[in-house]
Coordinates of C-alpha atoms and ligand atoms in Angstrom, one line a residue:
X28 CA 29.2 -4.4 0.0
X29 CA 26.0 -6.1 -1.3
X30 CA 26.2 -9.7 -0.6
X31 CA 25.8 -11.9 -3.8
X32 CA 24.8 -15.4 -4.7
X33 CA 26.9 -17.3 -5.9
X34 CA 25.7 -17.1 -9.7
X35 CA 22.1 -15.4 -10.0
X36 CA 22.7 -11.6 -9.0
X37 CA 21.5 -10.1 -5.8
X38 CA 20.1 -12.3 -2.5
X39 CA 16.2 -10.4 -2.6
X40 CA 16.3 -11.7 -6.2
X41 CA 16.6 -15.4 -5.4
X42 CA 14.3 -14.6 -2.3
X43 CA 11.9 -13.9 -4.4
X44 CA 12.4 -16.9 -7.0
X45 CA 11.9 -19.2 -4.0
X46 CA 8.6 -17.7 -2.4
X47 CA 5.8 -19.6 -2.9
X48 CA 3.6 -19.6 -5.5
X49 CA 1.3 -22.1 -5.3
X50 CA -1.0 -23.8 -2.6
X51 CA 1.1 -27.5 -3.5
X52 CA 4.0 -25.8 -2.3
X53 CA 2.6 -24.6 1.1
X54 CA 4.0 -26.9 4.1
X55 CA 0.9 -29.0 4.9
X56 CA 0.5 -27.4 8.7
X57 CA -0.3 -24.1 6.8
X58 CA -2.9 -25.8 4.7
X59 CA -4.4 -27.2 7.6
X60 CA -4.8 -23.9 9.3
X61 CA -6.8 -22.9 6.3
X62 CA -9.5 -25.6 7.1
X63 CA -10.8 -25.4 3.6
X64 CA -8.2 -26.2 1.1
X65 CA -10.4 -26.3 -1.9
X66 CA -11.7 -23.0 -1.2
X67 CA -8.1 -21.8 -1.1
X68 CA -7.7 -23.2 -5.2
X69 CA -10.2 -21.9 -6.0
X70 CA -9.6 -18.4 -4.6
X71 CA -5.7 -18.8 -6.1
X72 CA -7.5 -20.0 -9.5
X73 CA -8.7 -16.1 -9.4
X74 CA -6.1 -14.3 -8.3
X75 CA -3.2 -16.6 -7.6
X76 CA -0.7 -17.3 -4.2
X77 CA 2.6 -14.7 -3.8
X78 CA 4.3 -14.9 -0.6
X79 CA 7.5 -15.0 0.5
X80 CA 9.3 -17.4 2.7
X81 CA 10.0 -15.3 5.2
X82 CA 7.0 -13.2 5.3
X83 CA 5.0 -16.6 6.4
X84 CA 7.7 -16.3 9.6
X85 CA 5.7 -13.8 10.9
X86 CA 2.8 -16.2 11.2
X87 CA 1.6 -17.8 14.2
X88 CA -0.1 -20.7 13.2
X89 CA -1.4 -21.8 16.5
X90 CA -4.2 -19.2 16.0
X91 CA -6.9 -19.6 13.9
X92 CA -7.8 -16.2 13.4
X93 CA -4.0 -15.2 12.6
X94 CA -3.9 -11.2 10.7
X95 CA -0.2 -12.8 9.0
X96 CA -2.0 -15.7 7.4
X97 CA -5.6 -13.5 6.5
X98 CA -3.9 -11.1 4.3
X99 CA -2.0 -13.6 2.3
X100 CA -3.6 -17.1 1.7
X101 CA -6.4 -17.3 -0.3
X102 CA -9.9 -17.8 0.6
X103 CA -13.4 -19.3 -0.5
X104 CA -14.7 -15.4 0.7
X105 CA -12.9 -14.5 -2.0
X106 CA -15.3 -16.0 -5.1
X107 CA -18.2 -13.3 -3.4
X108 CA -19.0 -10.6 -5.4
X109 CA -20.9 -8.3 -2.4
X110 CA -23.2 -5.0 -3.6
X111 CA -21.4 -2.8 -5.2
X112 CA -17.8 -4.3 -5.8
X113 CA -16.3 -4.6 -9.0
X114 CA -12.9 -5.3 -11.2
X115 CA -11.8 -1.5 -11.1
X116 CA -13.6 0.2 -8.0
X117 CA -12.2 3.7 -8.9
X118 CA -12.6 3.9 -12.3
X119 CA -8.6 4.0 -13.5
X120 CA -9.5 3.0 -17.3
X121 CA -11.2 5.8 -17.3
X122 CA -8.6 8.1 -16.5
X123 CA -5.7 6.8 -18.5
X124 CA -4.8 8.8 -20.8
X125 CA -1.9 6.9 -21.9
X126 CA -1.2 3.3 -21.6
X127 CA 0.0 2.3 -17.2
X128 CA -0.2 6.4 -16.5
X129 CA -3.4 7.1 -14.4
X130 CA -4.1 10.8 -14.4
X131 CA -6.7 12.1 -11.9
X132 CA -5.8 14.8 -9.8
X133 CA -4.6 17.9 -11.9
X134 CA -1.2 18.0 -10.4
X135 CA -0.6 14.5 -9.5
X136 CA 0.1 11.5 -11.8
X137 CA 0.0 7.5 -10.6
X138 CA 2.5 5.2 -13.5
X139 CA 1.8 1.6 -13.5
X140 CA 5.4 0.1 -13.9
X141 CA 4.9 -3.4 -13.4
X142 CA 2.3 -5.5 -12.8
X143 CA 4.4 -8.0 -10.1
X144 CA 4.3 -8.0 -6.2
X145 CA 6.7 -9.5 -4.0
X146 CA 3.4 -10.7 -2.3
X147 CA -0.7 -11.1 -3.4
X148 CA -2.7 -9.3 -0.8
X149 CA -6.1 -10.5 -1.0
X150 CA -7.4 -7.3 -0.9
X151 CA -5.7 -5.7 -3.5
X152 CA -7.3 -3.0 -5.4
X153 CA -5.8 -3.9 -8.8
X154 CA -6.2 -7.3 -8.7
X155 CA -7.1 -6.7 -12.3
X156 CA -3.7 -5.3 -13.2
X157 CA -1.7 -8.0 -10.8
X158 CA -0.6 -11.3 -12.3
X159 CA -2.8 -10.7 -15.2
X160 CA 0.6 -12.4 -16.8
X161 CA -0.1 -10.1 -19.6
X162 CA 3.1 -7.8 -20.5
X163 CA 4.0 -7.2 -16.9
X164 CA 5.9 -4.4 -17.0
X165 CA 6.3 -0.9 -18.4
X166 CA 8.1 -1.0 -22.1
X167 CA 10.8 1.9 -23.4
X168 CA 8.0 2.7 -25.8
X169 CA 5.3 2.9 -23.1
X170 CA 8.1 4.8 -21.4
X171 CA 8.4 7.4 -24.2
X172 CA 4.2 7.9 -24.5
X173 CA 4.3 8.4 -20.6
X174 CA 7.0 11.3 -21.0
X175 CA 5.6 13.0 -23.9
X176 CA 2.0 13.3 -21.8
X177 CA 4.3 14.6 -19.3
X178 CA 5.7 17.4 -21.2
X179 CA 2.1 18.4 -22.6
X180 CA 0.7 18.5 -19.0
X181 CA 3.4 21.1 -17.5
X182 CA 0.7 20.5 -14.7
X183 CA 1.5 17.6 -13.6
X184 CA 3.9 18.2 -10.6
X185 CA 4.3 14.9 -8.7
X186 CA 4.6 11.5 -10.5
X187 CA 3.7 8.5 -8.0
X188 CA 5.7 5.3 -9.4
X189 CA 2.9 2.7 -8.1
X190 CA 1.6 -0.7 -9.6
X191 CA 2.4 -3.5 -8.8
X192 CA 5.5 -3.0 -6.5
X193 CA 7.9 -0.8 -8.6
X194 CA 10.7 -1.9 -6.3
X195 CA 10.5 -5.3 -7.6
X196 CA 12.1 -3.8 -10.5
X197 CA 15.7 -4.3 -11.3
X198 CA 17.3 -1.5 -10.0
X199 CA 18.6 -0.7 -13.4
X200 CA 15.3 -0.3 -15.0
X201 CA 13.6 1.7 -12.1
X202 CA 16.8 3.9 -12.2
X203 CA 15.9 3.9 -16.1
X204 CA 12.2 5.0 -15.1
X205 CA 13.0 7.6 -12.4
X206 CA 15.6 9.5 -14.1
X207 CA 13.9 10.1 -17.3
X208 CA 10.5 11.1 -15.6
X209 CA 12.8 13.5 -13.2
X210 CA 14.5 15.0 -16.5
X211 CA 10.9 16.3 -17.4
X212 CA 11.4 20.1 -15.8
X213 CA 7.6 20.4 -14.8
X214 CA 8.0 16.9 -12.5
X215 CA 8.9 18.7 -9.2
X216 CA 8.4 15.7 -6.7
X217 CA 8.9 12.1 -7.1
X218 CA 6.7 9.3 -5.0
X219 CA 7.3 5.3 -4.5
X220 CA 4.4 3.4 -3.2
X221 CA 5.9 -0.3 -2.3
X222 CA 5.0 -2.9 -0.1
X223 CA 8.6 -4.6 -0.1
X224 CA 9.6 -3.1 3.1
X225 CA 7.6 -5.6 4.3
X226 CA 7.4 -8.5 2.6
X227 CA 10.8 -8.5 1.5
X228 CA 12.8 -6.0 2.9
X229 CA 16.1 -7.7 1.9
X230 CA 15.2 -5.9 -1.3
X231 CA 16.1 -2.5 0.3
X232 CA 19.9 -3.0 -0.7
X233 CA 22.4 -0.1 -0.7
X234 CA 22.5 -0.3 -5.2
X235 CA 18.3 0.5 -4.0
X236 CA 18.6 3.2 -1.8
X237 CA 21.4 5.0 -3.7
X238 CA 19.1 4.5 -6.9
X239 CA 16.3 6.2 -5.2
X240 CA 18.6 9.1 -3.6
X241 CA 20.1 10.2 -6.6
X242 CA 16.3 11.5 -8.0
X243 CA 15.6 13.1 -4.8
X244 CA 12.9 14.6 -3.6
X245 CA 11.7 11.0 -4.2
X246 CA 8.9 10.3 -1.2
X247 CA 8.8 6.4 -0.4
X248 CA 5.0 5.4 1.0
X249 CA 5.3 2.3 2.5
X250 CA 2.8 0.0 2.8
X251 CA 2.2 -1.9 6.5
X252 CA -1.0 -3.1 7.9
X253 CA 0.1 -4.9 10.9
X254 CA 3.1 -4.5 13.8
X255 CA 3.9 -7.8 13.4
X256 CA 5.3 -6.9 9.7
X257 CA 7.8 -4.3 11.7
X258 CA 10.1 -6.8 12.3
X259 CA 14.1 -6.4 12.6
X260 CA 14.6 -6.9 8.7
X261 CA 12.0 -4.6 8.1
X262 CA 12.9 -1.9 10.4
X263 CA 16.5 -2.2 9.2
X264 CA 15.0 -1.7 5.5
X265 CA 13.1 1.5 6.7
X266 CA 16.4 2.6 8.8
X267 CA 18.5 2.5 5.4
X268 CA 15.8 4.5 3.5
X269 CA 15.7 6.6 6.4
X270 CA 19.3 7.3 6.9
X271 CA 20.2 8.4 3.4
X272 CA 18.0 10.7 3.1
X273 CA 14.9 9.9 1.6
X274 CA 11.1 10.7 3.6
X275 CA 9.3 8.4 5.0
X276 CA 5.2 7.7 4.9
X277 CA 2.8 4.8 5.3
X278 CA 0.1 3.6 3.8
X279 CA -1.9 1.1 5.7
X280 CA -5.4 -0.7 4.4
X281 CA -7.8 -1.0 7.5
X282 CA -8.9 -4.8 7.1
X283 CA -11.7 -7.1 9.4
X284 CA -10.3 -9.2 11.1
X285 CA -6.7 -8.1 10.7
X286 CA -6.0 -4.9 12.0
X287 CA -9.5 -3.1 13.0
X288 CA -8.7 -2.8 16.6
X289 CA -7.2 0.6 18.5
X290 CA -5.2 -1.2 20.1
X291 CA -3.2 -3.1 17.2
X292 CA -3.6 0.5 15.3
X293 CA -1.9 2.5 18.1
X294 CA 1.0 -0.1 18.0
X295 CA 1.8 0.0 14.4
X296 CA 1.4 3.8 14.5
X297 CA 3.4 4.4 17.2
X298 CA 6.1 2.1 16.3
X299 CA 6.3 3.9 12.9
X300 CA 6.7 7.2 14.3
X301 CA 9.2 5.7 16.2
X302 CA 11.1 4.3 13.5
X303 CA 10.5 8.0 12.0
X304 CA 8.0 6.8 9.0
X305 CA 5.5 9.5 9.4
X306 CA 1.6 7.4 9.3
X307 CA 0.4 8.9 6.3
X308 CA -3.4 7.7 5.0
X309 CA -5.2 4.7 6.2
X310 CA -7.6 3.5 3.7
X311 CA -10.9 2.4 3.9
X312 CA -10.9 -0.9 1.6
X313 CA -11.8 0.1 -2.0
X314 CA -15.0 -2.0 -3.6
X315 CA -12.6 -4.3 -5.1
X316 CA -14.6 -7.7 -6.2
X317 CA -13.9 -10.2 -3.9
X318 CA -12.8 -8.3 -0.6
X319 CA -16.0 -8.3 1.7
X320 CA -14.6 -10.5 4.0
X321 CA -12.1 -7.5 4.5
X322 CA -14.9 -4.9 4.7
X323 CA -14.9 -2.5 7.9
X324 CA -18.3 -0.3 8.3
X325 CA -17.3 3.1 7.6
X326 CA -18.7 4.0 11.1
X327 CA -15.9 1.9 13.1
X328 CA -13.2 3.1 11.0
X329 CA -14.3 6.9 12.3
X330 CA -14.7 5.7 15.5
X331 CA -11.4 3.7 15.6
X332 CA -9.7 7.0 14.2
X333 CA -11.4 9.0 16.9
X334 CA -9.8 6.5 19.2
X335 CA -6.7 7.1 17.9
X336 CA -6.3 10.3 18.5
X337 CA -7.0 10.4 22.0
X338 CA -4.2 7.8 22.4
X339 CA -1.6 9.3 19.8
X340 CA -0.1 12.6 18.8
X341 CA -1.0 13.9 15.6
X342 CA 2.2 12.9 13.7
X343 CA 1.5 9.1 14.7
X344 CA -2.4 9.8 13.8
X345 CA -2.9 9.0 9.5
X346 CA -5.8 10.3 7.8
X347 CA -8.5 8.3 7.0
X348 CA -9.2 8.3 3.3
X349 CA -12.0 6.9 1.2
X350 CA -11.4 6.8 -2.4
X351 CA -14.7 7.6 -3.7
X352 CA -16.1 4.7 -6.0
X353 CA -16.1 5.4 -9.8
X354 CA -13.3 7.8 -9.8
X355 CA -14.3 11.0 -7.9
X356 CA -11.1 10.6 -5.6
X357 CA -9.8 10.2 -2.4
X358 CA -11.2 12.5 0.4
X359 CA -10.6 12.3 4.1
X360 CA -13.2 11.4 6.5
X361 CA -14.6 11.4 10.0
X362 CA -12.1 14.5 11.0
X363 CA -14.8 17.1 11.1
X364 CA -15.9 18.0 14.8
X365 CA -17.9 20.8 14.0
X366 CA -21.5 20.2 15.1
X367 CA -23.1 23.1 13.4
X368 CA -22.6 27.0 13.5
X369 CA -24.7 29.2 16.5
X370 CA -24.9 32.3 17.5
X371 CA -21.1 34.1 17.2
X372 CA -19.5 31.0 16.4
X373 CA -19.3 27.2 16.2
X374 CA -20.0 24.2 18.2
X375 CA -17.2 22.2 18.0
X376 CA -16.5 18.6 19.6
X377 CA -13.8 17.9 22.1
X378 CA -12.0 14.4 21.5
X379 CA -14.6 13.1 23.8
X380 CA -17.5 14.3 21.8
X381 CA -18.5 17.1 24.3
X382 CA -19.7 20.1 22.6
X383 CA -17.6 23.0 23.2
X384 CA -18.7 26.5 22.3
X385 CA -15.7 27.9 19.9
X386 CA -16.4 31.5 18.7
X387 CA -16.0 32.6 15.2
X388 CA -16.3 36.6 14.5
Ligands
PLP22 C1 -4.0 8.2 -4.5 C2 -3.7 8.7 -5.8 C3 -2.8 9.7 -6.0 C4 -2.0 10.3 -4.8 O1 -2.9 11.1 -4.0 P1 -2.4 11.7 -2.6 O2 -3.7 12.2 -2.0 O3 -1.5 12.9 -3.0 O4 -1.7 10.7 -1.8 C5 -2.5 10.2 -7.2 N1 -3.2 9.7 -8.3 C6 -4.1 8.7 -8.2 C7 -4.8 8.2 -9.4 C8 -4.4 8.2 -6.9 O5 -5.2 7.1 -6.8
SF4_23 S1 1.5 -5.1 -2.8 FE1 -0.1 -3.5 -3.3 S2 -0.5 -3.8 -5.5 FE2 0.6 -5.7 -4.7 S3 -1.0 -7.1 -4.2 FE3 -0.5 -6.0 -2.3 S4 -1.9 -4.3 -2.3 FE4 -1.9 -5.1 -4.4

């Protein structure tokens, strides 16, 4: 059984009534640890404070540099524009066709659902769709435009329900979404990105998971940038996904300061394959305004991949993805150890960067 409230529908719901939303409502130690309260309005006068209750659990406030509290609190970093950064890095206006449906790829197709998060990373990409406290969510008649450029692009083979979190949702509406776009005979594979399993994983109720079954092959892509998040709610969220069925991938954002370290990146990756959620991309942050702070040179992240696969087998190792600024895509990077072609063949580098002759008839 799903355990209820008393009055106001499931417990993840009132969970995520009660997170907080604005700096006031922070206890006053977590202020402190920002050390710059009036950079932290400002920042949520931007792009404003999501985060749940319990997510902040995973905090340790005793150290200053803490990954928890960096991803989630707002900073004064934040009001920097750097080189190069703006409100839609990869050029989604562009390619939407129809209104929340983000076609780009010739087979593949992103819908917008809803603009709400169960939590405000401040390094979101679409901080421009996020809380914009606009129409947050996608509309039966948005639904209806959405399916009919479906039918006329037979193409289109896999539909990605992104956003926003679609699993914030009620579950009757994404069941709403889900089945109609898996009634549209050319959709052959169905995608969830979410970050709930993190942030609030007592949204992963058995109504969810039965939801997202029944439209199978439905693909969730988690989100998790740090072990710390792969706590026992968590992993219990992941084990439910995982037990009725449905595949499991992650997503994770490589972040300064937060989780640009082989040794914090072998532990979340190992302890995903563990929990048999296959490490899928890991991101190089987009040039969304505001995110510097964030910024990894796209040197280390090679080299920390590198890493990574001298420590870790290659179903623990993600790809390392750039999505190319203005649009052009997302290609992988750094995985090319081909020095350059000789006589009958290739030089190729071992994982310790030793040239090895490889020959190629
Ligand atoms: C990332 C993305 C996809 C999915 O790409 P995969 O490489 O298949 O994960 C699809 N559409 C858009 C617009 C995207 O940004
Ligand atoms: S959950 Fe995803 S869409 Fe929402 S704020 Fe975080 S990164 Fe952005």
């Amino acid at each position: 059984m799903i355990p209820r409230a008393a009055t106001d529908g499931p417990v993840w719901l009132e969970e995520f009534r009660q997170a907080f939303r604005r700096p006031g409502d922070l206890p006053s130690r977590l202020l402190a640890w920002t050390r710059d309260r009036e950079g932290l309005q400002a920042a949520h006068e931007t792009f404003p404070l999501l985060v749940p209750r319990r997510y902040l659990t995973l905090a340790d406030i005793a150290d200053p540099e803490d990954p928890i509290l960096r991803m989630v609190l707002p900073s004064r970093q934040e009001l920097i524009r750097a080189a190069g950064e703006s409100g839609d890095p990869l050029g989604e206006e562009e390619h939407t066709p129809v209104p929340r449906l983000v076609h780009r790829y010739p087979d593949r197709a992103l819908l917008l659902v809803t603009d709400l998060c169960a939590v405000h990373c401040r390094f979101c990409t679409r901080k421009r769709l996020v809380a914009r406290g606009r129409e947050a969510a996608l509309t039966d008649s948005g639904l209806d435009r959405i399916l009919g450029y479906l039918r006329d692009h037979p193409e289109i083979r896999e539909v990605v329900l992104s956003g926003g979190d679609p699993l914030v949702l009620p579950t009757g509406r994404l069941q709403k979404i889900l089945t109609s776009v898996r009634k549209v005979p050319s959709v052959r594979v169905l995608r969830v990105g979410t970050r709930v399993p993190a942030v609030l994983p007592s949204r992963v109720d058995a109504e969810l998971v039965e939801a997202l079954r029944a439209v199978r092959p439905l693909y969730v892509v988690v989100h998790f940038d740090h072990p710390r998040e792969l706590d026992s709610e968590a992993e219990c969220a992941l084990r439910r996904m995982g037990d009725a069925g449905l595949p499991l991938a992650n997503q994770t954002v490589l972040l300064a300061g937060v989780n640009d370290d082989p040794d914090v990146l072998a532990e979340l990756f190992g302890r995903l394959q563990e929990l048999a959620v296959r490490p899928y991309y890991l991101h190089q942050l987009d040039f969304a305004a505001g995110t510097s702070h964030f910024r990894v040179p796209l040197k280390c992240a090679v080299g920390l991949v590198r890493e990574l696969r001298r420590r870790l087998g290659g179903l623990a190792v993600p790809t390392l993805v750039v999505d190319l600024p203005g649009g052009a895509g997302k290609v992988p990077v750094g995985q090319d150890h081909i020095v350059r072609e000789v006589e009958g063949g290739f030089l190729v580098e071992d994982l310790s960067g030793r040239p090895v002759y490889y020959p190629s008839p």
